[in-house]
GROMACS .gro file of C-alpha atoms in nm:
model
  136
    1MET     CA    1 -16.965  13.563   4.897
    2ASN     CA    2 -17.297  13.500   4.727
    3LEU     CA    3 -17.570  13.387   4.969
    4SER     CA    4 -17.944  13.372   4.934
    5ILE     CA    5 -18.221  13.280   5.172
    6HIS     CA    6 -18.349  12.949   5.043
    7THR     CA    7 -18.571  12.806   5.315
    8THR     CA    8 -18.729  12.928   5.634
    9VAL     CA    9 -18.919  12.713   5.884
   10LEU     CA   10 -19.257  12.740   6.053
   11PRO     CA   11 -19.401  12.482   6.288
   12HIS     CA   12 -19.724  12.295   6.222
   13ASP     CA   13 -19.945  12.095   6.456
   14ASP     CA   14 -20.177  11.958   6.188
   15PRO     CA   15 -19.991  11.884   5.863
   16ASP     CA   16 -20.305  11.830   5.657
   17ALA     CA   17 -20.455  12.162   5.769
   18SER     CA   18 -20.125  12.339   5.700
   19VAL     CA   19 -20.096  12.190   5.350
   20ALA     CA   20 -20.455  12.293   5.275
   21PHE     CA   21 -20.388  12.649   5.395
   22TYR     CA   22 -20.060  12.703   5.211
   23ARG     CA   23 -20.172  12.525   4.892
   24ASP     CA   24 -20.539  12.617   4.866
   25VAL     CA   25 -20.557  12.955   5.039
   26LEU     CA   26 -20.214  13.108   4.973
   27GLY     CA   27 -20.172  12.932   4.637
   28PHE     CA   28 -19.830  12.785   4.717
   29GLU     CA   29 -19.718  12.462   4.555
   30VAL     CA   30 -19.629  12.158   4.766
   31ARG     CA   31 -19.275  12.052   4.678
   32SER     CA   32 -19.211  11.768   4.919
   33ASP     CA   33 -19.386  11.584   5.198
   34PHE     CA   34 -19.183  11.345   5.411
   35GLY     CA   35 -19.278  11.150   5.721
   36GLN     CA   36 -19.613  11.031   5.845
   37GLY     CA   37 -19.885  11.128   6.088
   38GLN     CA   38 -19.796  11.443   6.284
   39MET     CA   39 -19.424  11.391   6.213
   40ARG     CA   40 -19.421  11.529   5.858
   41TRP     CA   41 -19.178  11.777   5.706
   42ILE     CA   42 -19.345  11.958   5.416
   43THR     CA   43 -19.190  12.212   5.183
   44VAL     CA   44 -19.411  12.461   5.005
   45GLY     CA   45 -19.336  12.772   4.807
   46PRO     CA   46 -19.472  13.033   4.572
   47GLN     CA   47 -19.537  12.907   4.221
   48GLY     CA   48 -19.267  13.019   3.978
   49GLN     CA   49 -19.014  13.076   4.259
   50PRO     CA   50 -18.839  12.738   4.300
   51ASP     CA   51 -18.551  12.889   4.496
   52THR     CA   52 -18.774  13.008   4.781
   53CYS     CA   53 -18.911  12.746   5.021
   54LEU     CA   54 -19.103  12.732   5.344
   55LEU     CA   55 -19.050  12.418   5.550
   56LEU     CA   56 -19.350  12.324   5.764
   57ALA     CA   57 -19.213  12.108   6.043
   58PRO     CA   58 -19.343  11.941   6.357
   59PRO     CA   59 -19.275  12.165   6.656
   60ALA     CA   60 -18.987  12.081   6.884
   61ALA     CA   61 -18.905  11.756   6.702
   62ASP     CA   62 -18.535  11.805   6.777
   63PRO     CA   63 -18.422  11.541   7.028
   64GLY     CA   64 -18.227  11.813   7.215
   65VAL     CA   65 -18.546  11.993   7.314
   66THR     CA   66 -18.652  11.923   7.671
   67ASP     CA   67 -19.011  11.843   7.768
   68ASP     CA   68 -19.041  12.186   7.934
   69GLU     CA   69 -18.914  12.358   7.618
   70ARG     CA   70 -19.150  12.152   7.402
   71ARG     CA   71 -19.443  12.245   7.628
   72THR     CA   72 -19.348  12.615   7.605
   73ILE     CA   73 -19.327  12.599   7.225
   74VAL     CA   74 -19.669  12.434   7.198
   75GLU     CA   75 -19.816  12.696   7.437
   76MET     CA   76 -19.664  12.980   7.233
   77MET     CA   77 -19.799  12.829   6.910
   78ALA     CA   78 -20.149  12.812   7.062
   79LYS     CA   79 -20.121  13.184   7.148
   80GLY     CA   80 -19.984  13.269   6.804
   81THR     CA   81 -19.660  13.408   6.944
   82TYR     CA   82 -19.409  13.150   6.824
   83GLY     CA   83 -19.361  13.167   6.447
   84TRP     CA   84 -19.423  13.424   6.178
   85ILE     CA   85 -19.325  13.508   5.824
   86LEU     CA   86 -19.338  13.822   5.614
   87LEU     CA   87 -19.462  13.790   5.256
   88ALA     CA   88 -19.502  14.060   4.991
   89THR     CA   89 -19.743  14.126   4.706
   90PRO     CA   90 -19.796  14.403   4.452
   91ASP     CA   91 -20.175  14.396   4.521
   92LEU     CA   92 -20.244  14.381   4.893
   93ASP     CA   93 -20.619  14.437   4.867
   94ALA     CA   94 -20.674  14.151   4.620
   95THR     CA   95 -20.452  13.921   4.829
   96PHE     CA   96 -20.638  14.015   5.146
   97GLU     CA   97 -20.974  13.945   4.982
   98ARG     CA   98 -20.856  13.606   4.854
   99LEU     CA   99 -20.727  13.501   5.197
  100GLN     CA  100 -21.035  13.628   5.374
  101ALA     CA  101 -21.255  13.438   5.127
  102GLY     CA  102 -21.048  13.127   5.210
  103ASN     CA  103 -21.151  13.163   5.575
  104ALA     CA  104 -20.800  13.252   5.692
  105GLU     CA  105 -20.806  13.402   6.040
  106VAL     CA  106 -20.763  13.777   5.998
  107ILE     CA  107 -20.541  13.948   6.255
  108GLN     CA  108 -20.523  14.287   6.085
  109GLU     CA  109 -20.693  14.430   5.779
  110PRO     CA  110 -20.480  14.626   5.528
  111MET     CA  111 -20.350  14.948   5.680
  112GLU     CA  112 -20.069  15.200   5.649
  113GLN     CA  113 -19.808  15.150   5.917
  114PRO     CA  114 -19.629  15.448   6.075
  115TYR     CA  115 -19.299  15.307   5.946
  116GLY     CA  116 -19.405  15.350   5.582
  117VAL     CA  117 -19.542  15.006   5.492
  118ARG     CA  118 -19.896  14.906   5.405
  119ASP     CA  119 -19.969  14.554   5.529
  120CYS     CA  120 -20.219  14.305   5.669
  121ALA     CA  121 -20.188  13.992   5.884
  122PHE     CA  122 -20.341  13.646   5.915
  123ARG     CA  123 -20.281  13.330   6.116
  124ASP     CA  124 -20.219  12.991   5.960
  125PRO     CA  125 -20.384  12.680   6.112
  126ALA     CA  126 -20.093  12.635   6.356
  127GLY     CA  127 -20.122  12.993   6.482
  128ASN     CA  128 -19.821  13.128   6.291
  129GLN     CA  129 -19.858  13.491   6.193
  130ILE     CA  130 -19.852  13.558   5.819
  131ARG     CA  131 -19.783  13.928   5.757
  132ILE     CA  132 -19.818  14.049   5.401
  133GLN     CA  133 -19.687  14.383   5.291
  134GLU     CA  134 -19.758  14.564   4.969
  135LEU     CA  135 -19.468  14.616   4.732
  136SER     CA  136 -19.448  14.968   4.603
   0.00000   0.00000   0.00000
């Protein structure tokens, strides 16, 4: 069996703000943008890595989600406890400086973790946590 991780999903609550963050601050390319208004499904990904995608999707758009579940998801997004992704870079300090200069909300400055990783963390406009670890 030969499997790869192709796409992962994070929710958005403001598609224009999310596109601006992932394109202009993180430097990802926008690959598709379907839908209209708040109901847009947008794929973005790192330049030069066409096989890796991040789908930015409206939260709880699935018709099987109840109103209570939808409300819980929106509350968790507002607290920043719903979605997160782990990225990696060979130069954590330069990446941190670029994101900070782009006014990304800093959660944690670069630091050595007790489990042997050096990383930092930001929030995207929807409250999703973006952790970035340094490749050794």
